[in-house]
């Protein structure tokens, strides 16, 4: 399991791993390439291709362990890694079940902005122009400019989701010294490749079981609602797909709220999928 986007394994992914281990699963929470304690250079880069490969590498590792049944491997992705998990499920036939929690489609938000408010060729052109100019600056300086993590302090007129992230990443609730969201953020150009890469293109070809979970009041809920609709459209294997909306929950409630995250449902879903 992995996520959220810009987080480290000691945050939400580790909490999920511990909770599922207590329910009898063998679990692995990992840092994505170029972040946290994972290897790779340059640091603080993201890639729809490499980050999907990160999940596949975890499946490789699990598949050869003596105490693992390779026919009963599932993945859990949180926030931005929820989208990566769905992409992995569409690619990797070894995966028997996938859970995407409080999911972000990172390709959509990078290409179109929040709530698709920057969805025009001109807006994307200006983004590309600015990031390509930054690439030249980075090359000249020999280092990568950081984009900044979660805003701190938060302006009074900031959108709720900014305050929601601050309440997790900038407080004792979720702060971690290696977390990009808690500190100086990704490289300015770190997510550039997401703009041309619709990672959810083939999710309606996923045959294995998928559970998508989201909070009803999360600013990001539209990602999961749309992803689920696309996944089951014209998919002859839609009967093992589920969308679960948690009443009154916001985005970060599914990071660490043990009274909100539906671990019992996840256990039931994964066990049924592995039968």
CSV table of C-alpha atoms in Angstrom, one decimal:
chain,number,residue,atom,x,y,z
A,1,UNK,CA,0.0,0.0,0.0
A,2,UNK,CA,1.1,3.5,-0.7
A,3,UNK,CA,0.0,7.2,-0.5
A,4,UNK,CA,-1.1,9.9,-0.2
A,5,UNK,CA,0.6,11.8,-3.0
A,6,UNK,CA,3.7,13.4,-1.5
A,7,UNK,CA,3.3,11.5,1.8
A,8,UNK,CA,5.7,8.9,3.3
A,9,UNK,CA,5.0,5.4,4.6
A,10,UNK,CA,5.1,6.6,8.2
A,11,UNK,CA,1.9,8.5,7.6
A,12,UNK,CA,-1.4,7.1,6.2
A,13,UNK,CA,0.0,4.1,4.4
A,14,UNK,CA,1.7,2.9,7.5
A,15,UNK,CA,-1.5,3.3,9.5
A,16,UNK,CA,-3.4,1.3,6.9
A,17,UNK,CA,-0.7,-1.4,6.9
A,18,UNK,CA,-0.8,-1.8,10.7
A,19,UNK,CA,-4.6,-1.9,10.8
A,20,UNK,CA,-4.8,-4.5,8.0
A,21,UNK,CA,-2.0,-6.5,9.7
A,22,UNK,CA,-4.0,-6.6,12.9
A,23,UNK,CA,-6.8,-8.2,10.8
A,24,UNK,CA,-4.5,-11.0,9.7
A,25,UNK,CA,-3.1,-9.7,6.4
A,26,UNK,CA,0.6,-9.6,5.6
A,27,UNK,CA,1.2,-6.0,4.6
A,28,UNK,CA,3.9,-3.8,3.0
A,29,UNK,CA,3.8,0.0,3.1
A,30,UNK,CA,6.4,1.6,0.8
A,31,UNK,CA,7.8,5.0,-0.1
A,32,UNK,CA,7.5,5.7,-3.9
A,33,UNK,CA,10.6,6.2,-6.0
A,34,UNK,CA,12.5,9.4,-5.4
A,35,UNK,CA,10.8,10.2,-2.1
A,36,UNK,CA,11.1,9.3,1.6
A,37,UNK,CA,13.5,6.5,2.1
A,38,UNK,CA,13.2,5.1,-1.4
A,39,UNK,CA,16.1,5.4,-3.8
A,40,UNK,CA,16.3,7.2,-7.2
A,41,UNK,CA,17.6,10.5,-8.4
A,42,UNK,CA,16.8,13.3,-8.9
A,43,UNK,CA,14.8,13.5,-5.7
A,44,UNK,CA,11.2,14.7,-5.4
A,45,UNK,CA,10.0,13.7,-8.8
A,46,UNK,CA,6.8,11.8,-9.7
A,47,UNK,CA,6.0,9.7,-12.7
A,48,UNK,CA,2.8,8.0,-13.7
A,49,UNK,CA,4.9,5.2,-15.3
A,50,UNK,CA,7.5,4.8,-12.5
A,51,UNK,CA,5.0,5.1,-9.7
A,52,UNK,CA,2.8,2.4,-11.3
A,53,UNK,CA,6.0,0.3,-11.5
A,54,UNK,CA,6.5,0.9,-7.8
A,55,UNK,CA,3.3,-1.0,-7.1
A,56,UNK,CA,4.3,-3.7,-9.5
A,57,UNK,CA,7.7,-4.0,-7.8
A,58,UNK,CA,5.9,-4.5,-4.5
A,59,UNK,CA,3.9,-7.3,-6.1
A,60,UNK,CA,7.1,-8.8,-7.4
A,61,UNK,CA,8.6,-8.8,-3.9
A,62,UNK,CA,5.5,-10.3,-2.3
A,63,UNK,CA,5.1,-13.0,-4.9
A,64,UNK,CA,8.4,-14.7,-4.0
A,65,UNK,CA,8.0,-14.6,-0.2
A,66,UNK,CA,7.7,-18.1,1.4
A,67,UNK,CA,4.8,-16.9,3.6
A,68,UNK,CA,2.8,-15.3,0.8
A,69,UNK,CA,0.3,-16.9,-1.6
A,70,UNK,CA,1.0,-15.2,-4.9
A,71,UNK,CA,-2.6,-15.9,-5.9
A,72,UNK,CA,-3.9,-13.7,-3.1
A,73,UNK,CA,-2.2,-10.4,-3.5
A,74,UNK,CA,-4.1,-7.1,-3.3
A,75,UNK,CA,-3.1,-3.4,-3.3
A,76,UNK,CA,-4.3,-0.3,-1.5
A,77,UNK,CA,-3.7,3.2,-2.8
A,78,UNK,CA,-4.5,6.3,-0.8
A,79,UNK,CA,-5.2,9.8,-2.4
A,80,UNK,CA,-2.9,10.2,-5.5
A,81,UNK,CA,-1.8,6.6,-5.1
A,82,UNK,CA,-5.4,5.5,-5.3
A,83,UNK,CA,-5.3,6.5,-9.0
A,84,UNK,CA,-2.0,4.8,-9.4
A,85,UNK,CA,-3.4,1.7,-7.8
A,86,UNK,CA,-6.3,1.6,-10.4
A,87,UNK,CA,-3.7,2.0,-13.2
A,88,UNK,CA,-1.7,-0.8,-11.8
A,89,UNK,CA,-4.8,-3.0,-11.6
A,90,UNK,CA,-5.5,-2.4,-15.2
A,91,UNK,CA,-1.9,-3.4,-16.1
A,92,UNK,CA,-1.0,-6.2,-13.6
A,93,UNK,CA,-3.0,-9.4,-13.9
A,94,UNK,CA,-1.4,-10.8,-10.7
A,95,UNK,CA,-3.4,-8.4,-8.6
A,96,UNK,CA,-6.6,-10.0,-7.3
A,97,UNK,CA,-8.1,-7.0,-5.5
A,98,UNK,CA,-7.6,-3.2,-5.3
A,99,UNK,CA,-8.8,-0.6,-2.8
A,100,UNK,CA,-8.6,3.1,-3.8
A,101,UNK,CA,-9.2,5.3,-0.8
A,102,UNK,CA,-10.0,9.1,-1.0
A,103,UNK,CA,-8.6,8.9,-4.6
A,104,UNK,CA,-7.0,11.6,-6.7
A,105,UNK,CA,-6.6,11.2,-10.5
A,106,UNK,CA,-3.2,13.0,-10.6
A,107,UNK,CA,-3.2,13.2,-14.4
A,108,UNK,CA,-6.6,14.9,-14.4
A,109,UNK,CA,-5.8,17.5,-11.7
A,110,UNK,CA,-2.4,18.3,-13.3
A,111,UNK,CA,-4.0,18.7,-16.8
A,112,UNK,CA,-7.2,20.4,-15.8
A,113,UNK,CA,-6.7,21.9,-12.4
A,114,UNK,CA,-8.9,21.5,-9.4
A,115,UNK,CA,-12.5,20.9,-10.3
A,116,UNK,CA,-11.5,21.0,-14.0
A,117,UNK,CA,-11.4,24.8,-13.8
A,118,UNK,CA,-8.3,25.1,-16.0
A,119,UNK,CA,-9.5,22.7,-18.7
A,120,UNK,CA,-8.5,24.5,-21.9
A,121,UNK,CA,-5.7,24.2,-24.4
A,122,UNK,CA,-4.5,27.7,-23.6
A,123,UNK,CA,-4.3,27.0,-19.8
A,124,UNK,CA,-2.3,23.9,-20.4
A,125,UNK,CA,0.0,25.7,-22.8
A,126,UNK,CA,0.8,28.3,-20.2
A,127,UNK,CA,1.5,25.6,-17.6
A,128,UNK,CA,3.8,23.8,-20.1
A,129,UNK,CA,5.5,27.0,-21.0
A,130,UNK,CA,6.2,27.9,-17.3
A,131,UNK,CA,7.5,24.4,-16.5
A,132,UNK,CA,9.8,24.2,-19.5
A,133,UNK,CA,11.2,27.6,-18.6
A,134,UNK,CA,11.8,26.2,-15.1
A,135,UNK,CA,13.6,23.2,-16.6
A,136,UNK,CA,16.2,25.6,-18.2
A,137,UNK,CA,16.6,27.5,-14.9
A,138,UNK,CA,17.1,24.2,-13.1
A,139,UNK,CA,19.7,23.0,-15.6
A,140,UNK,CA,21.6,26.3,-15.3
A,141,UNK,CA,21.7,26.1,-11.5
A,142,UNK,CA,22.4,22.4,-11.3
A,143,UNK,CA,19.6,21.9,-8.8
A,144,UNK,CA,15.8,21.5,-8.9
A,145,UNK,CA,13.6,24.3,-7.5
A,146,UNK,CA,11.0,23.1,-5.0
A,147,UNK,CA,7.4,24.0,-5.4
A,148,UNK,CA,6.6,24.3,-1.7
A,149,UNK,CA,4.4,21.9,0.3
A,150,UNK,CA,1.1,22.6,2.1
A,151,UNK,CA,0.6,26.3,2.8
A,152,UNK,CA,1.6,27.5,6.3
A,153,UNK,CA,0.2,29.7,7.6
A,154,UNK,CA,-3.1,29.3,5.8
A,155,UNK,CA,-4.8,32.5,4.5
A,156,UNK,CA,-8.2,33.2,5.9
A,157,UNK,CA,-9.7,33.1,2.4
A,158,UNK,CA,-8.1,29.8,1.4
A,159,UNK,CA,-10.3,27.0,0.0
A,160,UNK,CA,-11.5,24.4,2.5
A,161,UNK,CA,-9.3,21.7,1.0
A,162,UNK,CA,-6.2,23.8,1.7
A,163,UNK,CA,-7.2,24.1,5.4
A,164,UNK,CA,-8.0,20.4,5.4
A,165,UNK,CA,-4.5,19.5,4.2
A,166,UNK,CA,-2.9,21.9,6.7
A,167,UNK,CA,-4.9,20.3,9.5
A,168,UNK,CA,-3.2,17.0,8.7
A,169,UNK,CA,0.3,17.7,7.3
A,170,UNK,CA,1.2,20.7,9.4
A,171,UNK,CA,0.1,19.5,12.8
A,172,UNK,CA,1.0,16.7,15.2
A,173,UNK,CA,-1.8,14.7,13.5
A,174,UNK,CA,0.2,14.0,10.4
A,175,UNK,CA,3.5,16.0,10.2
A,176,UNK,CA,6.6,14.0,9.2
A,177,UNK,CA,10.1,15.3,8.5
A,178,UNK,CA,10.4,13.4,5.2
A,179,UNK,CA,6.9,14.1,3.8
A,180,UNK,CA,6.9,16.4,0.8
A,181,UNK,CA,3.5,17.7,1.7
A,182,UNK,CA,4.6,18.5,5.2
A,183,UNK,CA,7.7,20.4,4.1
A,184,UNK,CA,9.0,21.9,0.8
A,185,UNK,CA,7.0,19.9,-1.7
A,186,UNK,CA,7.8,18.3,-5.0
A,187,UNK,CA,10.1,19.8,-7.6
A,188,UNK,CA,8.3,22.5,-9.6
A,189,UNK,CA,8.7,20.3,-12.6
A,190,UNK,CA,8.1,17.1,-10.7
A,191,UNK,CA,4.7,16.3,-12.0
A,192,UNK,CA,5.0,17.7,-15.5
A,193,UNK,CA,4.7,14.2,-17.2
A,194,UNK,CA,1.2,13.7,-15.6
A,195,UNK,CA,-0.2,16.4,-17.9
A,196,UNK,CA,-0.1,14.1,-21.0
A,197,UNK,CA,-0.8,10.7,-19.3
A,198,UNK,CA,-4.5,9.7,-18.6
A,199,UNK,CA,-3.7,6.9,-16.1
A,200,UNK,CA,-7.3,5.7,-15.9
A,201,UNK,CA,-7.7,5.2,-19.6
A,202,UNK,CA,-8.2,1.4,-19.4
A,203,UNK,CA,-9.8,0.9,-16.0
A,204,UNK,CA,-12.9,-0.5,-17.7
A,205,UNK,CA,-10.8,-3.5,-18.7
A,206,UNK,CA,-10.0,-4.4,-15.1
A,207,UNK,CA,-11.3,-7.9,-14.4
A,208,UNK,CA,-10.2,-8.2,-10.8
A,209,UNK,CA,-12.2,-6.8,-7.8
A,210,UNK,CA,-12.0,-3.1,-7.1
A,211,UNK,CA,-13.4,-1.1,-4.1
A,212,UNK,CA,-13.3,2.7,-4.3
A,213,UNK,CA,-13.9,4.6,-1.1
A,214,UNK,CA,-14.4,8.3,-0.7
A,215,UNK,CA,-15.8,10.8,1.8
A,216,UNK,CA,-19.1,12.4,0.8
A,217,UNK,CA,-17.9,15.9,1.7
A,218,UNK,CA,-14.4,15.6,0.3
A,219,UNK,CA,-13.4,18.2,-2.3
A,220,UNK,CA,-12.0,15.3,-4.3
A,221,UNK,CA,-15.0,13.0,-4.3
A,222,UNK,CA,-15.6,13.8,-8.0
A,223,UNK,CA,-12.5,11.8,-8.9
A,224,UNK,CA,-13.8,8.6,-7.4
A,225,UNK,CA,-17.4,9.1,-8.6
A,226,UNK,CA,-16.1,9.6,-12.2
A,227,UNK,CA,-13.5,6.9,-12.0
A,228,UNK,CA,-16.1,4.4,-10.8
A,229,UNK,CA,-18.5,5.3,-13.6
A,230,UNK,CA,-15.7,5.0,-16.2
A,231,UNK,CA,-14.5,1.7,-14.7
A,232,UNK,CA,-17.9,-0.1,-15.0
A,233,UNK,CA,-18.9,1.4,-18.3
A,234,UNK,CA,-18.9,-1.4,-21.0
A,235,UNK,CA,-17.0,-3.6,-18.6
A,236,UNK,CA,-18.3,-7.2,-18.6
A,237,UNK,CA,-16.5,-7.7,-15.2
A,238,UNK,CA,-18.3,-4.9,-13.4
A,239,UNK,CA,-20.1,-7.1,-10.8
A,240,UNK,CA,-17.0,-7.2,-8.6
A,241,UNK,CA,-16.6,-3.4,-8.6
A,242,UNK,CA,-17.9,-1.2,-5.7
A,243,UNK,CA,-18.1,2.5,-4.8
A,244,UNK,CA,-18.5,3.3,-1.1
A,245,UNK,CA,-19.3,6.9,-0.1
A,246,UNK,CA,-18.7,7.7,3.6
A,247,UNK,CA,-21.3,10.1,4.9
A,248,UNK,CA,-20.0,13.5,6.1
A,249,UNK,CA,-16.3,12.6,5.7
A,250,UNK,CA,-13.8,15.0,4.2
A,251,UNK,CA,-10.7,14.1,2.2
A,252,UNK,CA,-8.2,13.7,5.1
A,253,UNK,CA,-10.6,11.8,7.3
A,254,UNK,CA,-9.6,8.8,5.3
A,255,UNK,CA,-6.0,9.4,6.1
A,256,UNK,CA,-6.1,8.6,9.8
A,257,UNK,CA,-9.6,8.7,11.3
A,258,UNK,CA,-9.9,5.2,12.7
A,259,UNK,CA,-13.6,5.9,13.3
A,260,UNK,CA,-14.2,6.8,9.7
A,261,UNK,CA,-11.9,4.6,7.6
A,262,UNK,CA,-14.0,1.4,6.8
A,263,UNK,CA,-11.4,-1.2,7.7
A,264,UNK,CA,-14.1,-3.8,8.4
A,265,UNK,CA,-15.5,-3.3,4.9
A,266,UNK,CA,-12.0,-3.5,3.4
A,267,UNK,CA,-11.3,-6.7,5.2
A,268,UNK,CA,-14.6,-8.3,4.0
A,269,UNK,CA,-14.0,-7.1,0.5
A,270,UNK,CA,-10.4,-8.4,0.2
A,271,UNK,CA,-11.2,-11.7,1.8
A,272,UNK,CA,-14.1,-12.3,-0.6
A,273,UNK,CA,-12.0,-11.3,-3.6
A,274,UNK,CA,-9.3,-13.8,-2.5
A,275,UNK,CA,-11.6,-16.8,-2.2
